[in-house]
Amino acid sequence: MTNEKKYHRVATLGALLALSTLFSGQAAAQLTVVSFGGAYQEGQSKAVFQPAAKALGITIKEETYTGIADLRLKVKAGAVAWDIVASGSGSAARAGSEGLLEPLDYKTIDVSTFAPGLTQEFCVGGDVFSNVLAWNTKTYGEKGPQSWADFWDVKKFPGKRSYRKGVAGSLEPALMADGVPPAKVYEVLSAPGGIERAIKKIKELKPHIAVWWSSGAQHAQLMKDGEVDMITGWNGRFDVVAKDGAKVAYTFNQGILDYDCFGIPKGAPNKTLAMKFLNEISKPQYQAEFTKYITYGPANKKAYEGPAIPAAYAKTLPSHPDNAAKQIMIDLNWYTKNEARASELYQNMLTE
């Protein structure tokens, strides 16, 4: 073989090796994201996951799960294949305290334009929703009950109620109905006897609670079917069934602002890239786009600037400043410290 042929052969092999390395690198630049499925994840995929992946030049594999319990099993087994998990804020706080999530690098993830209270050590906010008071407009018209005191007032507003079976978001309305100013709710709950006071107030209403709901799908269906006259629940779920003809309205007054967020599992295979992806999806354009799929507001305040979210529509979202001002922000520190005990007392009340 001549030196010239040897040179061409080596050059060709070198080029093929370079291409192989390039393509293998591209194949490695993939993240696995897990969320809750259904229309919610479909919106996330179209508005957030896929556009952000395209912007970063990577690919996204999407999976679904039922919650942090699934993650706990994988972390304990040392079999984590997920890079990013969608979670409720409270679940993320508990998962972080258990060592199931990586601490987030906020030098990489820019949250400088986020609304206060929508980030935590282990999870960065993605969308904001509200636990609100909703009512059947066939029963009460468009101007139904406007406060938790009204929800408890069975003489002024007679009818069947529905309340959450779990403790999350259930004690706060009871204290407001009992006269506690919204700004003092968690202070009272943290004081001796505070949890018991809230549960006592719920016991007063118990004879009028026809259904104790346990999921968003259930509480939305209750209103769609007209089974109850008044209910607690998540604003976006009520908006979805209202579009399908449900006779339902709600108020943000005395609502409880909460948020869904994104975290990185402990031992995630692509932690560094996952941090960069979280930074990308925290940008306002993705969060603004997601509002087109469900009436959950953006965590990034800049999403409200410009034409991405029409002004009239923006005013229907829970994190819009006008609506946020009427509500309290969920206190995750309180839940981390007190939820186990509060839940036990709450479940005892349900079975009495």
Short mmCIF file of C-alpha atoms in Angstrom, two decimals, residues 50-328:
data_model
loop_
_atom_site.label_atom_id
_atom_site.label_comp_id
_atom_site.label_asym_id
_atom_site.label_seq_id
_atom_site.Cartn_x
_atom_site.Cartn_y
_atom_site.Cartn_z
CA GLN A 50 -40.35 19.89 23.41
CA PRO A 51 -39.78 23.59 22.55
CA ALA A 52 -37.16 23.90 25.31
CA ALA A 53 -35.43 20.74 24.15
CA LYS A 54 -35.29 22.11 20.62
CA ALA A 55 -33.78 25.36 21.88
CA LEU A 56 -31.03 23.42 23.66
CA GLY A 57 -30.45 21.00 20.80
CA ILE A 58 -31.34 17.93 22.85
CA THR A 59 -34.12 15.37 22.88
CA ILE A 60 -36.67 14.62 25.57
CA LYS A 61 -38.10 11.24 26.49
CA GLU A 62 -41.35 11.62 28.41
CA GLU A 63 -42.77 9.17 30.92
CA THR A 64 -45.59 9.30 33.46
CA TYR A 65 -45.75 8.43 37.14
CA THR A 66 -48.20 8.60 40.00
CA GLY A 67 -46.09 10.67 42.37
CA ILE A 68 -43.18 10.80 44.75
CA ALA A 69 -43.84 7.26 46.03
CA ASP A 70 -42.67 5.98 42.64
CA LEU A 71 -39.51 8.06 42.88
CA ARG A 72 -38.83 6.82 46.41
CA LEU A 73 -38.77 3.23 45.20
CA LYS A 74 -36.34 4.02 42.38
CA VAL A 75 -33.95 6.05 44.54
CA LYS A 76 -33.86 3.41 47.27
CA ALA A 77 -33.24 0.70 44.67
CA GLY A 78 -30.46 2.73 43.04
CA ALA A 79 -32.34 2.48 39.75
CA VAL A 80 -32.97 6.12 38.85
CA ALA A 81 -33.38 6.60 35.10
CA TRP A 82 -35.31 9.87 35.28
CA ASP A 83 -33.59 13.24 35.01
CA ILE A 84 -36.47 15.56 35.90
CA VAL A 85 -39.70 14.98 37.82
CA ALA A 86 -42.80 17.16 37.90
CA SER A 87 -44.23 17.43 41.39
CA GLY A 88 -46.59 19.30 43.61
CA SER A 89 -44.77 21.78 45.83
CA GLY A 90 -45.56 19.98 49.07
CA SER A 91 -44.57 16.59 47.72
CA ALA A 92 -41.28 18.07 46.50
CA ALA A 93 -40.55 19.59 49.90
CA ARG A 94 -41.13 16.22 51.58
CA ALA A 95 -39.10 14.38 48.93
CA GLY A 96 -36.23 16.80 49.40
CA SER A 97 -36.27 16.31 53.16
CA GLU A 98 -36.07 12.54 52.56
CA GLY A 99 -33.04 12.89 50.30
CA LEU A 100 -34.92 11.89 47.14
CA LEU A 101 -34.13 15.07 45.18
CA GLU A 102 -30.93 16.93 44.32
CA PRO A 103 -30.49 20.48 45.66
CA LEU A 104 -30.96 22.87 42.74
CA ASP A 105 -28.21 25.19 41.51
CA TYR A 106 -29.78 28.64 41.38
CA LYS A 107 -26.58 30.03 39.87
CA THR A 108 -27.54 28.01 36.79
CA ILE A 109 -31.32 28.38 37.10
CA ASP A 110 -32.33 32.02 36.80
CA VAL A 111 -35.36 32.77 38.96
CA SER A 112 -34.69 36.49 39.39
CA THR A 113 -38.07 37.38 37.86
CA PHE A 114 -40.10 34.72 39.68
CA ALA A 115 -42.89 35.72 42.03
CA PRO A 116 -41.95 35.28 45.72
CA GLY A 117 -42.48 31.87 47.28
CA LEU A 118 -42.41 29.85 44.04
CA THR A 119 -39.00 28.25 44.43
CA GLN A 120 -37.51 25.94 47.03
CA GLU A 121 -34.22 24.17 47.60
CA PHE A 122 -35.23 21.07 45.68
CA CYS A 123 -37.85 22.28 43.20
CA VAL A 124 -38.40 25.26 40.89
CA GLY A 125 -41.91 26.51 40.12
CA GLY A 126 -43.53 25.69 36.80
CA ASP A 127 -47.16 26.77 37.16
CA VAL A 128 -49.36 28.29 39.83
CA PHE A 129 -52.85 27.12 40.79
CA SER A 130 -55.35 27.97 43.49
CA ASN A 131 -57.38 26.00 45.98
CA VAL A 132 -60.63 27.93 45.69
CA LEU A 133 -64.26 28.02 46.79
CA ALA A 134 -66.52 26.99 43.90
CA TRP A 135 -70.28 26.78 43.63
CA ASN A 136 -73.09 25.53 41.44
CA THR A 137 -74.46 28.51 39.50
CA LYS A 138 -77.76 26.69 39.02
CA THR A 139 -78.18 26.81 42.79
CA TYR A 140 -76.77 30.21 43.69
CA GLY A 141 -76.42 32.11 40.42
CA GLU A 142 -73.25 33.91 39.37
CA LYS A 143 -72.88 35.69 42.72
CA GLY A 144 -72.53 32.74 45.03
CA PRO A 145 -70.58 32.44 48.29
CA GLN A 146 -67.58 34.76 48.37
CA SER A 147 -65.72 33.73 51.52
CA TRP A 148 -65.04 30.70 53.69
CA ALA A 149 -67.43 32.17 56.24
CA ASP A 150 -70.09 31.89 53.52
CA PHE A 151 -69.05 28.29 52.86
CA TRP A 152 -69.75 27.52 56.51
CA ASP A 153 -73.00 29.54 56.59
CA VAL A 154 -75.57 26.82 55.94
CA LYS A 155 -78.50 29.15 56.64
CA LYS A 156 -77.52 31.82 54.14
CA PHE A 157 -76.30 29.23 51.63
CA PRO A 158 -78.16 25.96 52.21
CA GLY A 159 -77.07 23.01 50.11
CA LYS A 160 -74.73 20.05 49.81
CA ARG A 161 -71.04 20.67 50.34
CA SER A 162 -67.96 18.74 49.27
CA TYR A 163 -64.60 19.01 51.01
CA ARG A 164 -61.17 17.49 50.52
CA LYS A 165 -60.50 14.13 52.12
CA GLY A 166 -56.82 14.96 52.63
CA VAL A 167 -55.45 17.57 55.01
CA ALA A 168 -53.52 19.64 52.44
CA GLY A 169 -55.36 22.92 51.92
CA SER A 170 -58.17 21.88 54.26
CA LEU A 171 -57.26 23.51 57.57
CA GLU A 172 -56.64 27.02 56.24
CA PRO A 173 -60.24 27.64 55.02
CA ALA A 174 -61.60 26.45 58.37
CA LEU A 175 -59.56 29.01 60.29
CA MET A 176 -60.56 31.82 57.94
CA ALA A 177 -64.19 30.76 58.39
CA ASP A 178 -63.56 30.95 62.14
CA GLY A 179 -62.47 34.57 61.86
CA VAL A 180 -58.69 34.27 61.57
CA PRO A 181 -57.29 36.93 59.19
CA PRO A 182 -55.69 35.30 56.13
CA ALA A 183 -52.25 36.70 56.97
CA LYS A 184 -52.40 35.04 60.41
CA VAL A 185 -53.52 31.57 59.34
CA TYR A 186 -50.16 29.79 59.54
CA GLU A 187 -49.25 31.65 62.72
CA VAL A 188 -52.41 30.28 64.35
CA LEU A 189 -51.85 26.80 62.91
CA SER A 190 -48.32 26.82 64.35
CA ALA A 191 -49.50 27.79 67.83
CA PRO A 192 -50.62 25.22 70.42
CA GLY A 193 -54.19 24.16 69.67
CA GLY A 194 -54.22 25.71 66.19
CA ILE A 195 -54.65 22.46 64.28
CA GLU A 196 -57.32 21.31 66.72
CA ARG A 197 -59.18 24.60 66.29
CA ALA A 198 -59.32 24.13 62.52
CA ILE A 199 -60.50 20.53 62.81
CA LYS A 200 -63.17 21.51 65.32
CA LYS A 201 -64.50 24.03 62.80
CA ILE A 202 -64.62 21.39 60.06
CA LYS A 203 -66.52 19.06 62.41
CA GLU A 204 -69.23 21.74 62.63
CA LEU A 205 -69.72 21.48 58.89
CA LYS A 206 -69.40 17.71 58.66
CA PRO A 207 -73.18 16.98 58.63
CA HIS A 208 -73.49 19.14 55.51
CA ILE A 209 -70.59 17.57 53.61
CA ALA A 210 -72.07 15.08 51.16
CA VAL A 211 -68.80 13.99 49.55
CA TRP A 212 -65.18 14.04 50.71
CA TRP A 213 -63.25 14.31 47.46
CA SER A 214 -59.82 12.78 46.95
CA SER A 215 -58.71 13.87 43.47
CA GLY A 216 -58.96 16.75 41.04
CA ALA A 217 -60.81 14.59 38.57
CA GLN A 218 -63.37 13.70 41.22
CA HIS A 219 -64.09 17.22 42.42
CA ALA A 220 -64.42 18.47 38.85
CA GLN A 221 -66.82 15.64 38.00
CA LEU A 222 -68.94 16.39 41.07
CA MET A 223 -69.55 19.88 39.75
CA LYS A 224 -70.05 18.72 36.19
CA ASP A 225 -72.72 16.26 37.34
CA GLY A 226 -74.33 18.79 39.68
CA GLU A 227 -74.02 16.43 42.64
CA VAL A 228 -73.09 19.16 45.11
CA ASP A 229 -73.83 22.85 45.48
CA MET A 230 -70.54 24.07 46.91
CA ILE A 231 -67.01 22.66 46.92
CA THR A 232 -63.32 23.29 47.46
CA GLY A 233 -60.87 22.49 44.68
CA TRP A 234 -58.40 23.58 42.03
CA ASN A 235 -59.34 26.43 39.74
CA GLY A 236 -58.07 24.90 36.51
CA ARG A 237 -60.17 21.77 36.96
CA PHE A 238 -63.31 23.85 37.32
CA ASP A 239 -62.48 25.86 34.20
CA VAL A 240 -62.08 22.68 32.17
CA VAL A 241 -65.52 21.32 33.12
CA ALA A 242 -67.08 24.77 32.71
CA LYS A 243 -66.02 24.63 29.06
CA ASP A 244 -67.90 21.33 28.85
CA GLY A 245 -71.06 22.95 30.15
CA ALA A 246 -70.76 22.52 33.92
CA LYS A 247 -72.69 25.10 35.93
CA VAL A 248 -69.74 26.19 38.05
CA ALA A 249 -68.14 29.43 39.15
CA TYR A 250 -65.49 30.21 41.75
CA THR A 251 -63.79 33.06 43.55
CA PHE A 252 -60.11 33.72 44.19
CA ASN A 253 -61.04 35.52 47.40
CA GLN A 254 -59.29 33.78 50.33
CA GLY A 255 -57.91 31.16 47.96
CA ILE A 256 -54.71 29.28 48.70
CA LEU A 257 -52.02 29.77 46.10
CA ASP A 258 -49.93 26.69 45.43
CA TYR A 259 -47.66 25.58 42.64
CA ASP A 260 -46.40 22.65 40.64
CA CYS A 261 -42.67 22.44 40.19
CA PHE A 262 -39.75 20.52 38.71
CA GLY A 263 -36.98 18.72 40.55
CA ILE A 264 -34.03 16.46 39.78
CA PRO A 265 -34.04 12.96 41.31
CA LYS A 266 -31.15 11.99 43.55
CA GLY A 267 -28.72 10.10 41.35
CA ALA A 268 -30.17 11.38 38.06
CA PRO A 269 -27.96 10.22 35.17
CA ASN A 270 -27.74 13.67 33.56
CA LYS A 271 -27.78 16.10 36.47
CA THR A 272 -25.75 18.90 34.85
CA LEU A 273 -27.83 18.92 31.67
CA ALA A 274 -31.01 18.70 33.74
CA MET A 275 -30.02 21.90 35.57
CA LYS A 276 -29.60 23.67 32.23
CA PHE A 277 -32.97 22.37 31.09
CA LEU A 278 -34.64 23.67 34.25
CA ASN A 279 -33.12 27.06 33.54
CA GLU A 280 -34.52 26.97 30.02
CA ILE A 281 -38.07 26.02 30.99
CA SER A 282 -38.07 28.70 33.69
CA LYS A 283 -37.99 31.36 30.99
CA PRO A 284 -41.21 33.36 30.59
CA GLN A 285 -42.05 32.35 27.01
CA TYR A 286 -42.59 28.67 27.91
CA GLN A 287 -44.66 29.42 30.99
CA ALA A 288 -46.79 31.89 29.03
CA GLU A 289 -47.42 29.27 26.35
CA PHE A 290 -48.50 26.69 28.94
CA THR A 291 -51.37 28.92 30.09
CA LYS A 292 -53.06 28.24 26.74
CA TYR A 293 -53.65 24.65 27.81
CA ILE A 294 -54.95 25.13 31.36
CA THR A 295 -55.78 28.16 33.50
CA TYR A 296 -52.76 27.80 35.76
CA GLY A 297 -50.60 30.90 35.98
CA PRO A 298 -46.87 31.29 35.36
CA ALA A 299 -44.32 31.34 38.17
CA ASN A 300 -42.19 33.79 36.18
CA LYS A 301 -43.74 37.26 36.45
CA LYS A 302 -42.24 38.32 33.12
CA ALA A 303 -44.63 35.95 31.37
CA TYR A 304 -47.34 38.54 32.01
CA GLU A 305 -45.41 41.19 30.08
CA GLY A 306 -45.98 41.60 26.36
CA PRO A 307 -48.64 39.99 24.17
CA ALA A 308 -47.96 36.31 24.94
CA ILE A 309 -50.80 36.21 27.48
CA PRO A 310 -53.68 38.51 26.41
CA ALA A 311 -54.54 40.99 29.15
CA ALA A 312 -58.13 39.81 29.54
CA TYR A 313 -57.05 36.18 29.84
CA ALA A 314 -54.22 37.06 32.23
CA LYS A 315 -56.78 38.40 34.68
CA THR A 316 -58.34 34.94 34.94
CA LEU A 317 -55.10 33.29 36.11
CA PRO A 318 -54.37 32.66 39.79
CA SER A 319 -50.92 34.25 39.85
CA HIS A 320 -52.04 37.49 38.18
CA PRO A 321 -51.21 40.23 40.71
CA ASP A 322 -54.86 41.23 41.13
CA ASN A 323 -55.85 37.65 41.97
CA ALA A 324 -52.75 36.80 44.00
CA ALA A 325 -53.44 39.79 46.26
CA LYS A 326 -56.72 38.17 47.38
CA GLN A 327 -55.07 34.91 48.40
CA ILE A 328 -52.55 33.42 50.80
#
